[in-house]
One Martini backbone bead per residue (centre of mass of N, CA, C, O) as a GRO file, in nm:
protein
  461
    1MET     BB    1  -2.158   1.185   5.674
    2SER     BB    2  -2.251   0.883   5.546
    3SER     BB    3  -2.368   0.692   5.275
    4ILE     BB    4  -2.637   0.500   5.169
    5LYS     BB    5  -2.623   0.294   4.843
    6THR     BB    6  -2.796   0.262   4.518
    7VAL     BB    7  -2.657   0.090   4.297
    8ASN     BB    8  -2.670  -0.026   3.960
    9PRO     BB    9  -2.505  -0.313   3.824
   10ALA     BB   10  -2.614  -0.259   3.508
   11THR     BB   11  -2.519   0.050   3.484
   12ASN     BB   12  -2.369   0.228   3.759
   13GLU     BB   13  -2.595   0.381   3.909
   14LEU     BB   14  -2.733   0.607   4.111
   15VAL     BB   15  -3.064   0.571   4.285
   16LYS     BB   16  -2.993   0.591   4.596
   17GLU     BB   17  -3.004   0.755   4.932
   18TYR     BB   18  -2.901   0.771   5.254
   19PRO     BB   19  -2.842   0.849   5.577
   20GLU     BB   20  -2.668   0.840   5.830
   21MET     BB   21  -2.709   0.749   6.155
   22SER     BB   22  -2.712   0.884   6.458
   23SER     BB   23  -2.633   0.810   6.765
   24GLN     BB   24  -2.902   0.901   6.861
   25GLN     BB   25  -3.094   0.715   6.704
   26ILE     BB   26  -2.945   0.443   6.782
   27ASP     BB   27  -3.038   0.471   7.060
   28GLY     BB   28  -3.313   0.487   7.028
   29ILE     BB   29  -3.389   0.212   6.890
   30LEU     BB   30  -3.252   0.044   7.145
   31GLY     BB   31  -3.431   0.105   7.340
   32GLN     BB   32  -3.719   0.010   7.178
   33ALA     BB   33  -3.590  -0.273   7.163
   34ASP     BB   34  -3.566  -0.329   7.489
   35LYS     BB   35  -3.893  -0.245   7.560
   36ALA     BB   36  -4.048  -0.436   7.359
   37PHE     BB   37  -3.954  -0.669   7.491
   38LYS     BB   38  -4.043  -0.717   7.746
   39GLU     BB   39  -4.374  -0.731   7.627
   40TRP     BB   40  -4.310  -0.976   7.373
   41ARG     BB   41  -4.206  -1.190   7.608
   42LYS     BB   42  -4.561  -1.210   7.657
   43VAL     BB   43  -4.641  -1.309   7.406
   44SER     BB   44  -4.832  -1.535   7.238
   45PHE     BB   45  -4.742  -1.784   6.997
   46ALA     BB   46  -5.009  -1.690   6.845
   47GLU     BB   47  -4.958  -1.372   6.824
   48ARG     BB   48  -4.718  -1.416   6.661
   49ALA     BB   49  -4.829  -1.575   6.458
   50LYS     BB   50  -4.996  -1.353   6.323
   51LEU     BB   51  -4.738  -1.170   6.207
   52ILE     BB   52  -4.572  -1.365   6.088
   53HIS     BB   53  -4.801  -1.438   5.844
   54LYS     BB   54  -4.812  -1.183   5.728
   55VAL     BB   55  -4.568  -1.129   5.632
   56ALA     BB   56  -4.540  -1.371   5.437
   57GLN     BB   57  -4.804  -1.246   5.265
   58ILE     BB   58  -4.663  -0.970   5.178
   59MET     BB   59  -4.473  -1.103   5.014
   60LEU     BB   60  -4.608  -1.244   4.837
   61ASP     BB   61  -4.793  -1.023   4.748
   62ARG     BB   62  -4.483  -0.860   4.665
   63LYS     BB   63  -4.296  -1.007   4.484
   64GLU     BB   64  -4.209  -0.850   4.246
   65GLU     BB   65  -4.103  -0.644   4.365
   66LEU     BB   66  -3.877  -0.736   4.542
   67ALA     BB   67  -3.739  -0.876   4.277
   68LYS     BB   68  -3.626  -0.567   4.190
   69ILE     BB   69  -3.496  -0.474   4.416
   70CYS     BB   70  -3.264  -0.715   4.359
   71ALA     BB   71  -3.205  -0.605   4.097
   72LEU     BB   72  -3.123  -0.326   4.128
   73GLU     BB   73  -2.909  -0.354   4.418
   74MET     BB   74  -2.770  -0.682   4.280
   75GLY     BB   75  -2.840  -0.813   4.061
   76LYS     BB   76  -3.115  -1.035   4.040
   77ILE     BB   77  -3.277  -1.238   3.875
   78VAL     BB   78  -3.641  -1.229   3.919
   79LYS     BB   79  -3.669  -1.538   3.952
   80GLU     BB   80  -3.486  -1.550   4.191
   81GLY     BB   81  -3.624  -1.327   4.369
   82VAL     BB   82  -3.906  -1.481   4.369
   83ALA     BB   83  -3.782  -1.756   4.502
   84GLU     BB   84  -3.692  -1.638   4.752
   85VAL     BB   85  -3.956  -1.495   4.871
   86GLU     BB   86  -4.077  -1.809   4.873
   87ILE     BB   87  -3.880  -1.863   5.116
   88CYS     BB   88  -3.967  -1.693   5.310
   89ALA     BB   89  -4.215  -1.733   5.381
   90GLY     BB   90  -4.191  -1.991   5.444
   91ILE     BB   91  -4.003  -1.972   5.712
   92PHE     BB   92  -4.211  -1.807   5.840
   93ASN     BB   93  -4.440  -2.044   5.871
   94TYR     BB   94  -4.308  -2.211   5.991
   95TYR     BB   95  -4.254  -2.091   6.270
   96ALA     BB   96  -4.548  -2.014   6.306
   97ASP     BB   97  -4.645  -2.312   6.345
   98ASN     BB   98  -4.338  -2.441   6.516
   99ALA     BB   99  -4.225  -2.286   6.811
  100GLU     BB  100  -4.405  -2.397   7.018
  101LYS     BB  101  -4.297  -2.675   7.024
  102LEU     BB  102  -4.003  -2.661   6.984
  103LEU     BB  103  -3.987  -2.502   7.292
  104ALA     BB  104  -4.108  -2.671   7.465
  105ASP     BB  105  -4.098  -2.833   7.732
  106GLN     BB  106  -3.844  -3.076   7.906
  107PRO     BB  107  -3.839  -3.336   8.045
  108LEU     BB  108  -3.617  -3.460   8.325
  109GLN     BB  109  -3.464  -3.752   8.446
  110THR     BB  110  -3.530  -3.767   8.839
  111PRO     BB  111  -3.525  -3.940   9.124
  112HIS     BB  112  -3.605  -3.653   9.214
  113GLY     BB  113  -3.910  -3.543   9.140
  114LYS     BB  114  -3.844  -3.259   8.924
  115ALA     BB  115  -3.789  -3.177   8.575
  116ILE     BB  116  -3.698  -2.874   8.327
  117LEU     BB  117  -3.702  -2.744   8.014
  118THR     BB  118  -3.680  -2.407   7.914
  119HIS     BB  119  -3.740  -2.137   7.669
  120VAL     BB  120  -3.599  -1.874   7.650
  121PRO     BB  121  -3.583  -1.508   7.597
  122ILE     BB  122  -3.336  -1.272   7.621
  123GLY     BB  123  -3.381  -0.984   7.326
  124VAL     BB  124  -3.171  -0.836   7.172
  125ILE     BB  125  -3.087  -0.884   6.817
  126LEU     BB  126  -2.841  -0.868   6.620
  127SER     BB  127  -2.831  -0.829   6.267
  128VAL     BB  128  -2.572  -0.921   5.981
  129GLN     BB  129  -2.648  -0.867   5.642
  130PRO     BB  130  -2.582  -0.938   5.320
  131TRP     BB  131  -2.657  -0.903   4.957
  132ASN     BB  132  -2.719  -1.173   4.798
  133PHE     BB  133  -2.994  -1.217   4.993
  134PRO     BB  134  -3.173  -0.973   5.109
  135PHE     BB  135  -3.438  -1.145   5.191
  136TYR     BB  136  -3.306  -1.411   5.340
  137GLN     BB  137  -3.120  -1.338   5.531
  138ILE     BB  138  -3.339  -1.179   5.720
  139THR     BB  139  -3.527  -1.434   5.771
  140ARG     BB  140  -3.373  -1.643   5.904
  141SER     BB  141  -3.257  -1.462   6.155
  142VAL     BB  142  -3.589  -1.323   6.238
  143ALA     BB  143  -3.800  -1.579   6.244
  144PRO     BB  144  -3.681  -1.742   6.535
  145ASN     BB  145  -3.673  -1.494   6.734
  146ILE     BB  146  -3.935  -1.346   6.725
  147MET     BB  147  -4.128  -1.655   6.777
  148ALA     BB  148  -3.930  -1.625   7.090
  149GLY     BB  149  -3.926  -1.307   7.194
  150ASN     BB  150  -3.736  -1.134   7.076
  151THR     BB  151  -3.537  -0.890   6.934
  152VAL     BB  152  -3.449  -0.678   6.600
  153VAL     BB  153  -3.169  -0.516   6.486
  154LEU     BB  154  -3.072  -0.445   6.194
  155LYS     BB  155  -2.739  -0.459   5.954
  156HIS     BB  156  -2.716  -0.422   5.645
  157ALA     BB  157  -2.586  -0.396   5.359
  158SER     BB  158  -2.539  -0.072   5.205
  159ASN     BB  159  -2.625  -0.229   4.871
  160VAL     BB  160  -2.947  -0.245   5.028
  161PRO     BB  161  -3.174  -0.050   5.157
  162GLN     BB  162  -3.441  -0.109   5.016
  163ALA     BB  163  -3.439  -0.367   5.156
  164ALA     BB  164  -3.399  -0.311   5.453
  165GLU     BB  165  -3.663  -0.088   5.462
  166THR     BB  166  -3.902  -0.281   5.318
  167MET     BB  167  -3.881  -0.471   5.574
  168GLU     BB  168  -3.995  -0.276   5.798
  169LYS     BB  169  -4.249  -0.226   5.655
  170ILE     BB  170  -4.349  -0.487   5.669
  171PHE     BB  171  -4.378  -0.531   5.977
  172ALA     BB  172  -4.566  -0.257   6.018
  173ASP     BB  173  -4.787  -0.372   5.799
  174ALA     BB  174  -4.843  -0.639   6.021
  175GLY     BB  175  -4.851  -0.517   6.322
  176ALA     BB  176  -4.587  -0.430   6.444
  177PRO     BB  177  -4.420  -0.332   6.713
  178LYS     BB  178  -4.235  -0.116   6.820
  179GLY     BB  179  -3.894  -0.269   6.822
  180VAL     BB  180  -3.902  -0.537   6.708
  181TYR     BB  181  -3.831  -0.442   6.385
  182THR     BB  182  -3.517  -0.300   6.317
  183ASN     BB  183  -3.342  -0.070   6.131
  184LEU     BB  184  -3.019   0.028   6.022
  185PHE     BB  185  -2.812   0.309   5.891
  186ILE     BB  186  -2.518   0.176   5.871
  187PRO     BB  187  -2.194   0.110   5.907
  188GLY     BB  188  -1.962  -0.142   5.991
  189SER     BB  189  -1.782   0.047   6.155
  190LYS     BB  190  -1.997   0.057   6.377
  191ILE     BB  191  -2.076  -0.247   6.529
  192SER     BB  192  -1.880  -0.229   6.776
  193GLU     BB  193  -2.077  -0.051   6.928
  194LEU     BB  194  -2.296  -0.218   6.965
  195LEU     BB  195  -2.168  -0.470   7.123
  196ASN     BB  196  -2.121  -0.244   7.341
  197ASP     BB  197  -2.421  -0.299   7.382
  198PRO     BB  198  -2.596  -0.420   7.630
  199ARG     BB  199  -2.890  -0.434   7.513
  200ILE     BB  200  -2.711  -0.664   7.372
  201LYS     BB  201  -2.790  -1.036   7.352
  202GLY     BB  202  -2.698  -1.079   7.069
  203ALA     BB  203  -2.526  -1.247   6.740
  204SER     BB  204  -2.559  -1.234   6.359
  205LEU     BB  205  -2.351  -1.356   6.087
  206THR     BB  206  -2.303  -1.257   5.778
  207GLY     BB  207  -1.968  -1.284   5.565
  208SER     BB  208  -1.676  -1.246   5.611
  209GLU     BB  209  -1.418  -1.360   5.764
  210PRO     BB  210  -1.302  -1.095   5.915
  211ALA     BB  211  -1.524  -1.039   6.025
  212GLY     BB  212  -1.633  -1.233   6.179
  213SER     BB  213  -1.349  -1.198   6.373
  214SER     BB  214  -1.415  -0.905   6.476
  215PHE     BB  215  -1.695  -0.995   6.585
  216ALA     BB  216  -1.625  -1.199   6.776
  217SER     BB  217  -1.427  -1.052   6.945
  218THR     BB  218  -1.641  -0.862   7.067
  219ALA     BB  219  -1.873  -1.064   7.163
  220GLY     BB  220  -1.650  -1.211   7.359
  221LYS     BB  221  -1.583  -0.936   7.524
  222ASN     BB  222  -1.893  -0.939   7.621
  223VAL     BB  223  -2.062  -1.193   7.626
  224ILE     BB  224  -2.165  -1.312   7.386
  225LYS     BB  225  -2.359  -1.473   7.152
  226SER     BB  226  -2.281  -1.634   6.850
  227THR     BB  227  -2.295  -1.598   6.496
  228LEU     BB  228  -2.166  -1.779   6.223
  229GLU     BB  229  -2.150  -1.698   5.810
  230LEU     BB  230  -1.842  -1.751   5.580
  231GLY     BB  231  -1.820  -1.898   5.420
  232GLY     BB  232  -1.758  -2.141   5.102
  233SER     BB  233  -1.546  -2.389   4.914
  234ASP     BB  234  -1.735  -2.606   4.752
  235PRO     BB  235  -1.784  -2.921   4.692
  236PHE     BB  236  -1.814  -3.152   4.380
  237ILE     BB  237  -1.896  -3.485   4.381
  238VAL     BB  238  -1.778  -3.725   4.121
  239MET     BB  239  -1.880  -4.019   4.047
  240PRO     BB  240  -1.827  -4.304   3.853
  241ASP     BB  241  -2.189  -4.368   3.832
  242ALA     BB  242  -2.245  -4.072   3.707
  243ASP     BB  243  -2.476  -3.887   3.563
  244LEU     BB  244  -2.338  -3.672   3.376
  245ASP     BB  245  -2.492  -3.460   3.234
  246LYS     BB  246  -2.653  -3.413   3.533
  247ALA     BB  247  -2.414  -3.287   3.668
  248VAL     BB  248  -2.337  -3.055   3.483
  249GLU     BB  249  -2.614  -2.886   3.523
  250THR     BB  250  -2.604  -2.899   3.825
  251ALA     BB  251  -2.321  -2.742   3.840
  252VAL     BB  252  -2.365  -2.494   3.668
  253ASN     BB  253  -2.650  -2.386   3.772
  254GLY     BB  254  -2.482  -2.363   4.059
  255ARG     BB  255  -2.304  -2.114   3.952
  256LEU     BB  256  -2.497  -1.896   3.778
  257TRP     BB  257  -2.627  -1.875   4.063
  258ASN     BB  258  -2.607  -1.535   4.154
  259ALA     BB  259  -2.342  -1.522   3.977
  260GLY     BB  260  -2.190  -1.699   4.195
  261GLN     BB  261  -2.312  -1.540   4.487
  262VAL     BB  262  -2.263  -1.807   4.658
  263CYS     BB  263  -2.158  -1.998   4.943
  264VAL     BB  264  -2.325  -2.290   4.830
  265SER     BB  265  -2.189  -2.319   4.569
  266PRO     BB  266  -2.024  -2.497   4.327
  267LYS     BB  267  -1.669  -2.452   4.322
  268ARG     BB  268  -1.543  -2.749   4.344
  269ILE     BB  269  -1.472  -2.990   4.153
  270ILE     BB  270  -1.497  -3.343   4.123
  271VAL     BB  271  -1.342  -3.568   3.875
  272PRO     BB  272  -1.310  -3.872   3.738
  273GLU     BB  273  -1.051  -3.897   3.495
  274SER     BB  274  -1.271  -4.031   3.302
  275LEU     BB  275  -1.451  -3.801   3.295
  276PHE     BB  276  -1.324  -3.500   3.261
  277ASP     BB  277  -1.299  -3.423   2.963
  278LYS     BB  278  -1.646  -3.419   2.929
  279PHE     BB  279  -1.692  -3.243   3.171
  280VAL     BB  280  -1.554  -2.980   3.062
  281GLU     BB  281  -1.676  -2.958   2.770
  282ASN     BB  282  -1.961  -2.953   2.857
  283ALA     BB  283  -1.903  -2.649   3.057
  284LYS     BB  284  -1.863  -2.512   2.844
  285VAL     BB  285  -2.080  -2.504   2.679
  286LEU     BB  286  -2.301  -2.411   2.858
  287PHE     BB  287  -2.137  -2.122   2.952
  288GLU     BB  288  -2.174  -2.022   2.653
  289LYS     BB  289  -2.501  -2.020   2.634
  290ALA     BB  290  -2.513  -1.830   2.827
  291LYS     BB  291  -2.732  -1.553   2.921
  292ILE     BB  292  -2.671  -1.262   2.897
  293GLY     BB  293  -2.816  -0.985   3.133
  294ASP     BB  294  -3.083  -0.844   3.237
  295PRO     BB  295  -3.250  -0.933   3.497
  296LEU     BB  296  -3.517  -0.821   3.430
  297ASN     BB  297  -3.479  -1.064   3.206
  298PRO     BB  298  -3.615  -1.383   3.209
  299ASP     BB  299  -3.376  -1.521   3.023
  300THR     BB  300  -3.169  -1.456   3.160
  301GLN     BB  301  -2.867  -1.611   3.343
  302LEU     BB  302  -2.671  -1.386   3.351
  303ALA     BB  303  -2.577  -1.177   3.569
  304PRO     BB  304  -2.453  -0.927   3.737
  305LEU     BB  305  -2.296  -0.821   3.970
  306SER     BB  306  -2.296  -0.624   4.242
  307SER     BB  307  -2.017  -0.460   4.138
  308VAL     BB  308  -1.723  -0.377   4.022
  309LYS     BB  309  -1.564  -0.453   4.235
  310ALA     BB  310  -1.619  -0.703   4.214
  311ARG     BB  311  -1.535  -0.830   3.973
  312GLU     BB  312  -1.266  -0.723   3.972
  313ASP     BB  313  -1.193  -0.940   4.223
  314VAL     BB  314  -1.247  -1.167   4.011
  315ILE     BB  315  -1.063  -1.137   3.776
  316ALA     BB  316  -0.793  -1.138   3.979
  317GLN     BB  317  -0.845  -1.432   4.035
  318VAL     BB  318  -0.803  -1.544   3.804
  319GLU     BB  319  -0.549  -1.422   3.676
  320LYS     BB  320  -0.373  -1.525   3.922
  321ALA     BB  321  -0.400  -1.811   3.813
  322ILE     BB  322  -0.288  -1.768   3.514
  323GLN     BB  323  -0.004  -1.722   3.643
  324GLN     BB  324   0.010  -1.978   3.857
  325GLY     BB  325  -0.087  -2.197   3.585
  326ALA     BB  326  -0.372  -2.225   3.530
  327LYS     BB  327  -0.636  -2.276   3.322
  328LEU     BB  328  -0.814  -2.119   3.031
  329ILE     BB  329  -1.113  -2.239   2.897
  330THR     BB  330  -1.343  -2.008   3.003
  331GLY     BB  331  -1.336  -1.650   2.987
  332GLY     BB  332  -1.189  -1.433   3.175
  333LYS     BB  333  -1.401  -1.132   3.147
  334ARG     BB  334  -1.493  -0.847   3.073
  335ILE     BB  335  -1.749  -0.674   2.984
  336ASP     BB  336  -1.861  -0.448   2.792
  337GLY     BB  337  -1.962  -0.140   2.933
  338PRO     BB  338  -2.199  -0.129   3.151
  339GLY     BB  339  -2.161  -0.238   3.423
  340ALA     BB  340  -2.120  -0.592   3.603
  341TYR     BB  341  -1.978  -0.759   3.404
  342MET     BB  342  -1.933  -1.147   3.309
  343GLN     BB  343  -1.785  -1.424   3.235
  344ALA     BB  344  -1.799  -1.747   3.232
  345THR     BB  345  -1.582  -1.964   3.414
  346ILE     BB  346  -1.307  -2.222   3.340
  347LEU     BB  347  -1.075  -2.398   3.578
  348THR     BB  348  -0.759  -2.547   3.525
  349GLY     BB  349  -0.476  -2.660   3.713
  350ILE     BB  350  -0.510  -2.642   4.039
  351LYS     BB  351  -0.288  -2.602   4.255
  352LYS     BB  352  -0.113  -2.665   4.557
  353GLY     BB  353  -0.046  -2.257   4.625
  354MET     BB  354  -0.247  -2.152   4.512
  355ASP     BB  355  -0.510  -1.912   4.542
  356ALA     BB  356  -0.727  -2.039   4.445
  357TYR     BB  357  -0.723  -2.332   4.628
  358ALA     BB  358  -0.806  -2.141   4.883
  359GLU     BB  359  -1.010  -1.950   4.787
  360GLU     BB  360  -1.245  -1.752   4.734
  361ILE     BB  361  -1.491  -1.717   4.442
  362PHE     BB  362  -1.712  -1.447   4.412
  363GLY     BB  363  -1.860  -1.602   4.139
  364PRO     BB  364  -1.853  -1.745   3.778
  365VAL     BB  365  -1.663  -1.994   3.864
  366LEU     BB  366  -1.507  -2.302   3.760
  367MET     BB  367  -1.341  -2.570   3.944
  368ILE     BB  368  -1.143  -2.835   3.776
  369TYR     BB  369  -1.096  -3.177   3.868
  370PRO     BB  370  -0.881  -3.435   3.900
  371VAL     BB  371  -0.889  -3.806   4.003
  372LYS     BB  372  -0.867  -4.094   4.091
  373ASP     BB  373  -1.030  -4.129   4.342
  374MET     BB  374  -1.228  -4.103   4.628
  375GLU     BB  375  -1.017  -4.076   4.844
  376GLN     BB  376  -0.903  -3.827   4.685
  377ALA     BB  377  -1.181  -3.652   4.695
  378ILE     BB  378  -1.153  -3.710   4.947
  379GLU     BB  379  -0.953  -3.488   5.053
  380LEU     BB  380  -0.970  -3.277   4.899
  381ALA     BB  381  -1.264  -3.171   4.998
  382ASN     BB  382  -1.069  -3.107   5.282
  383ASP     BB  383  -0.848  -2.896   5.173
  384THR     BB  384  -0.971  -2.687   5.359
  385ARG     BB  385  -1.081  -2.370   5.521
  386TYR     BB  386  -1.344  -2.502   5.506
  387GLY     BB  387  -1.759  -2.578   5.621
  388LEU     BB  388  -1.980  -2.576   5.482
  389GLY     BB  389  -2.085  -2.698   5.210
  390GLY     BB  390  -2.181  -3.024   4.973
  391SER     BB  391  -2.134  -3.252   4.692
  392VAL     BB  392  -2.292  -3.565   4.589
  393PHE     BB  393  -2.241  -3.740   4.223
  394GLY     BB  394  -2.477  -4.060   4.227
  395THR     BB  395  -2.630  -4.370   4.175
  396ASP     BB  396  -2.514  -4.484   4.444
  397THR     BB  397  -2.637  -4.336   4.755
  398GLU     BB  398  -2.492  -4.499   4.961
  399GLU     BB  399  -2.225  -4.428   4.893
  400ALA     BB  400  -2.255  -4.128   4.905
  401VAL     BB  401  -2.312  -4.065   5.180
  402LYS     BB  402  -2.019  -4.217   5.302
  403ILE     BB  403  -1.881  -3.992   5.177
  404ALA     BB  404  -2.052  -3.752   5.336
  405ARG     BB  405  -1.955  -3.829   5.614
  406ARG     BB  406  -1.612  -3.719   5.538
  407ILE     BB  407  -1.737  -3.441   5.512
  408ASP     BB  408  -1.628  -3.120   5.593
  409THR     BB  409  -1.935  -3.030   5.680
  410GLY     BB  410  -2.236  -2.918   5.755
  411MET     BB  411  -2.333  -2.985   5.441
  412VAL     BB  412  -2.496  -3.246   5.228
  413TYR     BB  413  -2.580  -3.313   4.869
  414ILE     BB  414  -2.758  -3.538   4.686
  415ASN     BB  415  -2.824  -3.467   4.369
  416HIS     BB  416  -2.770  -3.154   4.510
  417VAL     BB  417  -2.700  -2.864   4.575
  418THR     BB  418  -2.669  -2.645   4.807
  419GLY     BB  419  -2.974  -2.594   5.022
  420ILE     BB  420  -3.336  -2.470   5.118
  421ALA     BB  421  -3.483  -2.496   5.391
  422PRO     BB  422  -3.676  -2.451   5.714
  423GLU     BB  423  -3.622  -2.759   5.808
  424LEU     BB  424  -3.315  -2.679   5.788
  425PRO     BB  425  -2.996  -2.682   5.831
  426PHE     BB  426  -2.787  -2.375   5.868
  427GLY     BB  427  -2.396  -2.414   5.817
  428GLY     BB  428  -2.056  -2.448   5.969
  429THR     BB  429  -1.739  -2.528   5.964
  430LYS     BB  430  -1.426  -2.400   6.063
  431LYS     BB  431  -1.444  -2.087   5.882
  432SER     BB  432  -1.750  -2.058   5.849
  433GLY     BB  433  -1.851  -2.116   6.139
  434TYR     BB  434  -2.121  -2.080   6.383
  435GLY     BB  435  -2.419  -2.233   6.377
  436ARG     BB  436  -2.755  -2.213   6.311
  437GLU     BB  437  -3.019  -2.219   6.043
  438GLN     BB  438  -3.271  -2.290   6.100
  439SER     BB  439  -3.507  -2.495   6.223
  440ILE     BB  440  -3.468  -2.590   6.558
  441GLU     BB  441  -3.137  -2.463   6.589
  442GLY     BB  442  -3.306  -2.169   6.515
  443MET     BB  443  -3.437  -2.156   6.804
  444TYR     BB  444  -3.159  -2.214   7.010
  445GLU     BB  445  -2.935  -1.979   6.987
  446PHE     BB  446  -3.136  -1.714   7.123
  447VAL     BB  447  -3.201  -1.930   7.425
  448ASN     BB  448  -3.280  -1.993   7.726
  449SER     BB  449  -3.190  -2.298   7.899
  450LYS     BB  450  -3.389  -2.348   8.162
  451LEU     BB  451  -3.388  -2.512   8.480
  452ILE     BB  452  -3.649  -2.647   8.627
  453ARG     BB  453  -3.654  -2.756   9.005
  454VAL     BB  454  -3.811  -3.013   9.158
  455THR     BB  455  -3.813  -3.115   9.492
  456THR     BB  456  -3.769  -3.319   9.743
  457PRO     BB  457  -3.682  -3.438  10.094
  458ASP     BB  458  -3.465  -3.699   9.962
  459ALA     BB  459  -3.276  -3.481   9.842
  460ALA     BB  460  -2.948  -3.467   9.767
  461TYR     BB  461  -2.965  -3.232   9.515
   0.00000   0.00000   0.00000
């Protein structure tokens, strides 16, 4: 049997490992989750909310500890980890406070009798989540589903097992009945077996495009509702009237965030030709000033990537771009010593047909493009198979909103990188996937919207 391992990306040292669960253990967990659903669906919203509020409070009470787990397992800077945990608590509290209202019966107009649309839970939900936000990725999937009355089994990324184990313990400490929320220590190769199990009624994945394609195919074969978030290559359009210094600072900080390992960080900066040289120059200064170091150091601005392999993959993409004619402005190199560190990198001169033009680069790499006007900017922004998030930066916000409406993504932020808030839906279009998490949209993904019709004797149908 294989093992699930924590390897500290700052030192490349093995910290802890867990044995892969057996088929018998998996079967027992699914059986318990299915059994728990039959009771949990009967529990009132008020009682569910007590549990979820308690989960939120435990996370806040332990936020420093949880942030250190993120640093240890995937290299997240501690202050970013603390912010992540605070966001998680906010999401849990949002659904605890609002689920009953969001899932309230909706009366429907009909000429005979009356009709209502009611929203009921469907069963055990499989949540498959990545490593880059070890607690947030779990939270946005789990919070609405457990408040809706579903139960959840989690298959987390294999490089963050301590985060996975900790989240299950938090639910137990909060008083969750056994089977309401359970972690599975299994490799990705076992996911198809789970999707083939009739006890799984819904499935959510955040991951790569190939993983999502396979996941959706198996779910579809079994007629299981699924949601996918598969990454992106977010455009960041700078308007001619933008505050250039603020635009540069926002783009740079957005790309340094989580060492660039964020699906919605600004990856393609699209700048008017008149501002291009100054933008590149200012971004270069900020990138070269960024303090690289231990994620446990509060002064660190750029931590290691999640693993040596992740770093090597990004370096290979950068080197391929240069070979194909892109211009390296700064960075692009490994940093000597232990750990998965690399320099913050800026590329320009990327043309259609180059690999970097079409790929998502999941690391601290900023690609900057000059354009003649906003029409060309919109065309370039949409010339990608991805459609997750995007940003428009400018003083004229009415014009910025007009531009935003024409960008083919699930989310566009004005004068800000694509962000996160409990009340705002998160998700994309095109090859970035389908479905939404957070907000009211996240509540509706895995419930049965059931019609109840009370007819009258004169009803014709």
